[in-house]
Structure formats: structure tokens, C-alpha cells
Coordinates of C-alpha atoms in Angstrom, one line a residue:
X1 CA 33.4 -82.5 -43.4
X2 CA 36.7 -82.1 -41.6
X3 CA 38.5 -82.2 -44.9
X4 CA 36.2 -79.6 -46.4
X5 CA 36.9 -77.2 -43.6
X6 CA 40.6 -77.8 -43.9
X7 CA 40.4 -77.3 -47.7
X8 CA 38.5 -74.1 -47.2
X9 CA 41.6 -72.7 -45.6
X10 CA 44.2 -74.4 -47.7
X11 CA 42.4 -74.3 -51.1
X12 CA 41.6 -70.5 -51.3
X13 CA 44.8 -69.8 -53.1
X14 CA 44.1 -72.6 -55.6
X15 CA 40.6 -71.3 -56.3
X16 CA 41.8 -67.7 -56.8
X17 CA 44.5 -69.0 -59.1
X18 CA 41.9 -70.9 -61.1
X19 CA 39.8 -67.7 -61.5
X20 CA 42.9 -65.8 -62.6
X21 CA 43.3 -68.0 -65.6
X22 CA 40.8 -65.9 -67.5
X23 CA 38.0 -68.2 -68.3
X24 CA 36.5 -65.8 -70.8
X25 CA 39.2 -66.9 -73.3
X26 CA 38.0 -68.8 -76.3
X27 CA 38.7 -72.5 -76.7
X28 CA 41.0 -73.6 -79.6
X29 CA 39.7 -72.6 -83.0
X30 CA 38.1 -75.2 -85.1
X31 CA 38.1 -76.1 -88.7
X32 CA 35.3 -77.6 -90.8
X33 CA 32.9 -78.0 -87.8
X34 CA 32.6 -77.2 -84.1
X35 CA 33.5 -80.8 -83.3
X36 CA 36.8 -81.1 -85.3
X37 CA 39.6 -79.2 -83.5
X38 CA 42.7 -78.2 -85.3
X39 CA 44.4 -77.9 -81.9
X40 CA 44.0 -79.8 -78.6
X41 CA 45.2 -78.3 -75.3
X42 CA 46.5 -81.0 -73.0
X43 CA 46.5 -79.9 -69.3
X44 CA 49.3 -81.0 -67.0
X45 CA 50.0 -80.3 -63.3
X46 CA 53.7 -81.0 -63.1
X47 CA 54.9 -83.5 -60.5
X48 CA 57.9 -81.3 -60.2
X49 CA 58.3 -77.9 -61.8
X50 CA 57.4 -77.0 -65.4
X51 CA 61.1 -76.4 -66.3
X52 CA 62.0 -80.0 -65.5
X53 CA 58.8 -81.7 -66.5
X54 CA 58.3 -79.9 -69.9
X55 CA 61.1 -81.8 -71.7
X56 CA 59.8 -85.1 -70.2
X57 CA 56.2 -84.6 -71.4
X58 CA 56.9 -83.0 -74.8
X59 CA 58.0 -86.2 -76.6
X60 CA 54.8 -87.9 -75.7
X61 CA 52.7 -84.9 -76.8
X62 CA 54.6 -84.8 -80.1
X63 CA 54.0 -88.5 -80.7
X64 CA 50.3 -87.9 -79.9
X65 CA 50.1 -85.1 -82.4
X66 CA 51.6 -87.3 -85.1
X67 CA 49.3 -90.2 -84.5
X68 CA 45.9 -88.4 -84.1
X69 CA 46.6 -85.8 -86.9
X70 CA 45.9 -82.8 -84.7
X71 CA 48.4 -80.5 -83.0
X72 CA 48.5 -81.1 -79.2
X73 CA 49.9 -78.3 -77.1
X74 CA 50.6 -78.5 -73.3
X75 CA 49.1 -76.2 -70.7
X76 CA 50.9 -76.5 -67.4
X77 CA 48.9 -75.4 -64.4
X78 CA 49.9 -74.7 -60.8
X79 CA 47.1 -76.6 -59.0
X80 CA 44.3 -79.0 -59.6
X81 CA 41.5 -76.4 -59.2
X82 CA 42.9 -74.6 -62.2
X83 CA 43.0 -77.8 -64.2
X84 CA 39.5 -78.7 -63.4
X85 CA 38.1 -75.3 -64.1
X86 CA 40.1 -75.0 -67.4
X87 CA 38.5 -78.2 -68.6
X88 CA 35.1 -77.0 -67.4
X89 CA 35.4 -73.8 -69.4
X90 CA 36.8 -75.7 -72.5
X91 CA 40.3 -74.2 -72.3
X92 CA 41.6 -77.7 -71.9
X93 CA 40.2 -80.6 -73.8
X94 CA 42.3 -83.4 -72.4
X95 CA 44.5 -83.7 -69.4
X96 CA 46.5 -85.8 -66.9
X97 CA 44.6 -86.0 -63.6
X98 CA 45.3 -87.8 -60.4
X99 CA 42.3 -89.8 -59.1
X100 CA 40.5 -87.2 -56.9
X101 CA 40.6 -84.3 -59.5
X102 CA 39.7 -86.9 -62.2
X103 CA 36.5 -87.6 -60.3
X104 CA 35.9 -83.9 -60.0
X105 CA 36.5 -83.4 -63.7
X106 CA 34.0 -86.2 -64.4
X107 CA 31.4 -84.7 -62.1
X108 CA 31.9 -81.0 -62.8
X109 CA 33.8 -80.5 -66.1
X110 CA 32.0 -82.9 -68.5
X111 CA 35.0 -85.2 -68.3
X112 CA 35.4 -88.8 -69.4
X113 CA 38.2 -91.2 -68.4
X114 CA 40.1 -92.5 -71.5
X115 CA 42.6 -94.7 -69.7
X116 CA 44.6 -95.2 -66.5
X117 CA 48.3 -95.1 -65.9
X118 CA 50.4 -98.0 -64.7
X119 CA 53.8 -97.4 -63.1
X120 CA 57.1 -98.7 -64.3
X121 CA 56.6 -102.0 -62.4
X122 CA 53.2 -102.6 -64.0
X123 CA 51.2 -101.5 -60.9
X124 CA 48.0 -99.5 -61.3
X125 CA 48.2 -98.2 -57.8
X126 CA 50.5 -96.1 -55.6
X127 CA 50.3 -95.0 -52.0
X128 CA 50.1 -91.9 -49.9
X129 CA 52.9 -91.5 -47.3
X130 CA 53.6 -89.3 -44.2
X131 CA 57.3 -88.3 -44.0
X132 CA 59.6 -86.8 -41.4
X133 CA 63.3 -86.2 -41.3
X134 CA 65.5 -89.1 -40.3
X135 CA 67.0 -88.8 -36.9
X136 CA 64.3 -86.3 -35.8
X137 CA 62.8 -88.7 -33.3
X138 CA 59.4 -88.0 -34.7
X139 CA 57.2 -91.2 -34.9
X140 CA 53.7 -91.7 -36.1
X141 CA 52.4 -92.0 -32.5
X142 CA 53.9 -88.7 -31.7
X143 CA 52.3 -87.1 -34.8
X144 CA 48.9 -88.5 -33.9
X145 CA 49.3 -87.3 -30.3
X146 CA 48.8 -83.8 -31.7
X147 CA 49.4 -81.1 -29.1
X148 CA 50.3 -78.4 -31.6
X149 CA 53.9 -79.6 -31.4
X150 CA 54.8 -80.1 -35.1
X151 CA 54.5 -78.2 -38.3
X152 CA 52.7 -80.1 -41.1
X153 CA 52.8 -79.9 -44.8
X154 CA 49.7 -80.8 -46.9
X155 CA 49.6 -81.0 -50.6
X156 CA 47.3 -79.4 -53.1
X157 CA 43.7 -79.2 -51.8
X158 CA 42.6 -81.5 -54.5
X159 CA 45.5 -84.0 -54.2
X160 CA 44.4 -87.6 -53.8
X161 CA 47.6 -88.7 -51.9
X162 CA 48.5 -85.4 -50.3
X163 CA 45.1 -84.5 -48.7
X164 CA 42.2 -87.0 -49.3
X165 CA 44.1 -90.2 -48.4
X166 CA 45.7 -89.1 -45.2
X167 CA 42.4 -87.5 -44.1
X168 CA 40.2 -90.5 -45.1
X169 CA 42.6 -93.2 -43.9
X170 CA 44.5 -91.7 -41.0
X171 CA 43.2 -88.4 -39.5
X172 CA 39.4 -88.5 -39.8
X173 CA 39.0 -92.1 -38.4
X174 CA 40.9 -90.9 -35.3
X175 CA 38.9 -87.7 -35.0
X176 CA 41.9 -85.5 -35.9
X177 CA 41.6 -82.1 -37.6
X178 CA 45.0 -81.1 -38.8
X179 CA 44.5 -77.4 -38.3
X180 CA 43.8 -78.1 -34.6
X181 CA 46.3 -80.9 -34.2
X182 CA 49.5 -79.2 -35.6
X183 CA 51.3 -76.1 -34.7
X184 CA 51.0 -74.9 -38.3
X185 CA 49.6 -76.4 -41.5
X186 CA 50.8 -75.2 -44.9
X187 CA 49.8 -76.3 -48.4
X188 CA 52.5 -76.7 -51.1
X189 CA 53.7 -79.2 -53.8
X190 CA 55.0 -82.6 -52.9
X191 CA 58.5 -81.7 -54.0
X192 CA 58.5 -78.4 -51.9
X193 CA 57.2 -80.3 -48.9
X194 CA 59.8 -83.1 -49.3
X195 CA 62.7 -80.5 -49.5
X196 CA 61.2 -78.6 -46.5
X197 CA 61.1 -81.8 -44.4
X198 CA 64.6 -82.9 -45.5
X199 CA 66.0 -79.5 -44.6
X200 CA 64.3 -79.3 -41.3
X201 CA 62.0 -76.4 -42.3
X202 CA 58.9 -78.6 -41.8
X203 CA 58.5 -81.4 -39.2
X204 CA 56.1 -83.6 -41.0
X205 CA 54.4 -83.7 -44.5
X206 CA 52.2 -85.8 -46.7
X207 CA 53.5 -87.1 -50.0
X208 CA 53.2 -90.3 -52.1
X209 CA 55.4 -93.1 -53.4
X210 CA 55.7 -91.6 -56.9
X211 CA 56.6 -88.2 -55.5
X212 CA 59.3 -89.7 -53.4
X213 CA 60.6 -91.4 -56.5
X214 CA 60.8 -88.2 -58.4
X215 CA 62.4 -86.4 -55.5
X216 CA 65.0 -89.1 -55.1
X217 CA 65.9 -88.8 -58.8
X218 CA 66.3 -85.0 -58.6
X219 CA 67.7 -84.7 -55.1
X220 CA 69.2 -88.1 -54.0
X221 CA 71.0 -86.7 -50.9
X222 CA 67.9 -84.9 -49.6
X223 CA 65.7 -87.9 -50.3
X224 CA 68.0 -90.0 -48.2
X225 CA 67.2 -87.7 -45.3
X226 CA 63.5 -88.7 -45.4
X227 CA 61.8 -91.3 -43.2
X228 CA 58.4 -92.7 -44.1
X229 CA 56.2 -92.9 -41.0
X230 CA 52.9 -94.1 -42.5
X231 CA 51.8 -95.7 -45.8
X232 CA 48.2 -95.7 -47.0
X233 CA 46.3 -98.6 -48.6
X234 CA 46.7 -98.7 -52.4
X235 CA 45.4 -95.7 -54.3
X236 CA 44.3 -95.7 -58.0
X237 CA 46.9 -94.2 -60.2
X238 CA 46.4 -91.2 -62.4
X239 CA 44.3 -91.1 -65.5
X240 CA 43.8 -89.4 -68.8
X241 CA 40.6 -87.5 -68.9
X242 CA 39.0 -85.9 -72.0
X243 CA 35.9 -83.7 -72.4
X244 CA 32.9 -85.8 -73.5
X245 CA 32.1 -83.3 -76.3
X246 CA 35.5 -83.7 -77.9
X247 CA 35.1 -85.0 -81.5
X248 CA 34.4 -88.8 -81.1
X249 CA 36.8 -89.8 -83.8
X250 CA 39.6 -87.7 -82.3
X251 CA 38.8 -89.0 -78.8
X252 CA 39.0 -92.6 -80.0
X253 CA 42.3 -92.0 -81.7
X254 CA 43.6 -90.5 -78.4
X255 CA 42.4 -93.5 -76.5
X256 CA 44.1 -95.9 -78.8
X257 CA 47.3 -93.8 -78.7
X258 CA 47.6 -94.2 -75.0
X259 CA 46.6 -97.8 -74.8
X260 CA 49.2 -98.8 -77.4
X261 CA 52.0 -96.4 -76.5
X262 CA 55.2 -98.2 -75.6
X263 CA 53.8 -101.6 -76.6
X264 CA 55.1 -104.0 -79.2
X265 CA 58.6 -104.4 -80.5
X266 CA 61.0 -102.4 -82.7
X267 CA 62.8 -99.1 -82.4
X268 CA 59.6 -96.9 -82.2
X269 CA 58.2 -98.9 -79.3
X270 CA 61.7 -98.9 -77.6
X271 CA 61.9 -95.1 -77.9
X272 CA 58.3 -94.8 -76.5
X273 CA 59.3 -96.9 -73.6
X274 CA 62.2 -94.6 -72.9
X275 CA 59.8 -91.7 -72.9
X276 CA 57.6 -93.5 -70.4
X277 CA 60.6 -94.4 -68.2
X278 CA 61.5 -90.8 -67.8
X279 CA 57.9 -90.2 -66.6
X280 CA 58.2 -93.1 -64.2
X281 CA 55.3 -94.8 -66.1
X282 CA 55.0 -98.2 -67.6
X283 CA 52.1 -97.5 -69.9
X284 CA 48.3 -97.2 -69.8
X285 CA 45.4 -99.5 -69.3
X286 CA 41.7 -99.3 -70.4
X287 CA 39.5 -97.6 -67.7
X288 CA 36.2 -95.8 -67.2
X289 CA 35.2 -93.7 -64.3
X290 CA 34.3 -96.8 -62.2
X291 CA 38.0 -97.1 -61.5
X292 CA 37.5 -94.0 -59.3
X293 CA 35.3 -96.0 -56.9
X294 CA 38.0 -96.1 -54.2
X295 CA 38.0 -92.3 -54.3
X296 CA 34.2 -92.3 -53.8
X297 CA 34.7 -94.7 -51.0
X298 CA 37.3 -92.4 -49.2
X299 CA 34.9 -89.5 -49.6
X300 CA 32.1 -91.5 -48.1
X301 CA 34.4 -92.6 -45.2
X302 CA 35.1 -89.0 -44.4
X303 CA 31.4 -88.2 -44.5
X304 CA 30.7 -91.1 -42.1
X305 CA 33.5 -90.0 -39.8
X306 CA 32.1 -86.5 -39.7
X307 CA 28.6 -87.8 -39.0
X308 CA 29.8 -89.9 -36.1
X309 CA 31.5 -86.9 -34.8
X310 CA 28.2 -85.0 -34.6
X311 CA 26.5 -87.8 -32.6
X312 CA 23.3 -87.4 -34.6
X313 CA 21.7 -90.8 -35.1
X314 CA 19.9 -89.8 -38.3
X315 CA 23.0 -88.3 -39.9
X316 CA 25.1 -91.4 -38.9
X317 CA 22.5 -93.8 -40.4
X318 CA 22.3 -91.9 -43.6
X319 CA 26.1 -91.6 -43.9
X320 CA 26.5 -95.3 -43.0
X321 CA 24.0 -96.3 -45.7
X322 CA 25.8 -94.2 -48.3
X323 CA 29.2 -95.6 -47.3
X324 CA 28.0 -99.2 -47.4
X325 CA 26.6 -98.8 -50.9
X326 CA 29.8 -97.3 -52.2
X327 CA 32.0 -99.7 -50.3
X328 CA 30.1 -102.7 -51.7
X329 CA 30.7 -101.4 -55.3
X330 CA 34.4 -100.8 -54.6
X331 CA 34.7 -104.3 -53.1
X332 CA 33.1 -105.8 -56.1
X333 CA 35.5 -103.9 -58.3
X334 CA 38.5 -105.1 -56.2
X335 CA 37.4 -108.7 -56.4
X336 CA 37.4 -108.5 -60.2
X337 CA 40.6 -106.6 -60.5
X338 CA 42.7 -107.0 -57.3
X339 CA 45.3 -104.4 -58.4
X340 CA 42.9 -101.5 -58.3

């Protein structure tokens, strides 16, 4: 697929970084039996940098440790490939995943979705965006005209909003391959790309509505210099994913911790809501991996676009059939739960 060729170029550093984690390391020591951990490692890819996100996440992890009776320690990683591989090799037992890497963790790392995140307004979705600097004169039509005129910033190779969504919803349907369309394409974090666009270092970049919110909180003046050129259809918010072989009793305690966190009344619930507020979250909802159907649909859409690009009737028919099946399942899900 077009996206896979693009990711082959952009994702090499991520894969090498994942390999460098040292997967020969042992998983946390256990006590009593192999299924009952005395420590759980919680993997996090910071929305910003670890220095600023660590204090935001730590209160939630401390509350989790107290409720489930097992120490929970954070492991901050630099990219989604590292997080997926860390879970695959049992170095991480639970983690925060955006939708695309959550699906990869389910398919490749023995992962199971415990619950999904809702934002501060109660929405279970967010959106991918394409940004440029205000006053630059850059429009979406000019971006899509290609011509190797602009520099473009992609996000992590496994990013739902920074790579998959703009490819599936914007570029692939128009037959655009970013590495051929733009003067240069670079892969970096949402925050780094936002700053680069605001400062005129990059012409255009992908991002998401939550990333823009964090950027505005940390850099309000720079955020005011950004202009949103394109917004995607709704994307499923991030989720909490655990290894399936985690002790069932501990796993259920964790599920209940997330689903009840920040609910109810009283000083404890009020404090928990303040923790969530700093994370730009409103809480958590029940979910299983069927909530990732829109991601499967986007992947199938990419495959169909690539098949059409080949002009091979057999490939087009097979890709169309696969897309129709996944699309029907996603539509059924959306009909039952419109805010997917």
C-alpha cells in the first residue's frame, strides 16, 4: 500500500528504536505464581515530552496501584513501535494506546482492550487535522496540487491521526503519495511538528484536535499562529490495552478502576476529575476491540485505493469485497453507538 511504502521510509527509526529496548530483559518478577505480578509496567507514549507528561500521569498510576493492590510503574517510550514490541515481549503488561497501535497490539502483542477514553467534553472521538501557518497563503487545494512545493510533517509511523487518517481519508483517495507530492517529508511528534509549522520551519503537517489542545496549553502564542486546513471524519479515541495473559483478577480490577475513575461524588472523585482534567480526559467507557472497526475500515480503504491504482480487476474485486465487509460491520457499530 502507499502508506506502507511511506512508513517503510518514515518508520525505520521507530523500528530500530524498538529493537534497542533490549527485549531479552525479563518481565516483572512475580510472587506466588506466574500469573500474579507484584509489579505491573504501564506503557505510555507521551503526548508531549516525558518531563511534562510524567507529573500528569503519575497521580493516576498511584491511584491505580492503591486500588488494585499491585505496584504500577510507568514506562515512557518514544514511539508506538517500541510500545507494541514492549507489550509483545512482556516488558509492558498494560498501556495507553491510540487506536491504530491498539489494533496492532491486539493482533500482534496478545493485547485486549479494557476500556476506551472519552475527552473532557464526553466525546469518544477526536479528529486528524492538517495544519499550516496563518498568513502563509497555503490552502488545502495548494497542498493537494503537489508539485514538490511544500515541506510536510508526518507523525509517528503508527499514529492513527498523524499518518493513517490523512492517508486513508485525504491522500490515498486522491492517488497522492506524500513522498512524491511534497518537497520533503519528515516524521516527528505532533508537538514538534506544531512548533515547526508555527515557526515557519515546516510548511504543512498532520496533527489532531487533542494534540492542538495540548500545544495551545503549553505554547498559546505559537498555537495561535496555526491554521487548520483539513479535518478528518471522527476517529475512535485512545484505549487502555492489557496483555490477555495478565492475571484475570488483576485485569478485572484494572478494568473497574478505569471505568469508575472520576465518577461519583465526594472529595476523592473530585480529585480524580482534576487528574483527568490535566490529561484532557473526561473518563473512560467500556470497550472491546470491536471499537477499533473504524481503523480496520481505514486500512481496508487504503488497500482498495492501492488496488484501484494497479488497475488489476482481480485485485480490485478482492479489495472491494474486503472493504465492503469491514465497512458494513463499522456501519452497524455506528448505528448502535453514533459517537464512535
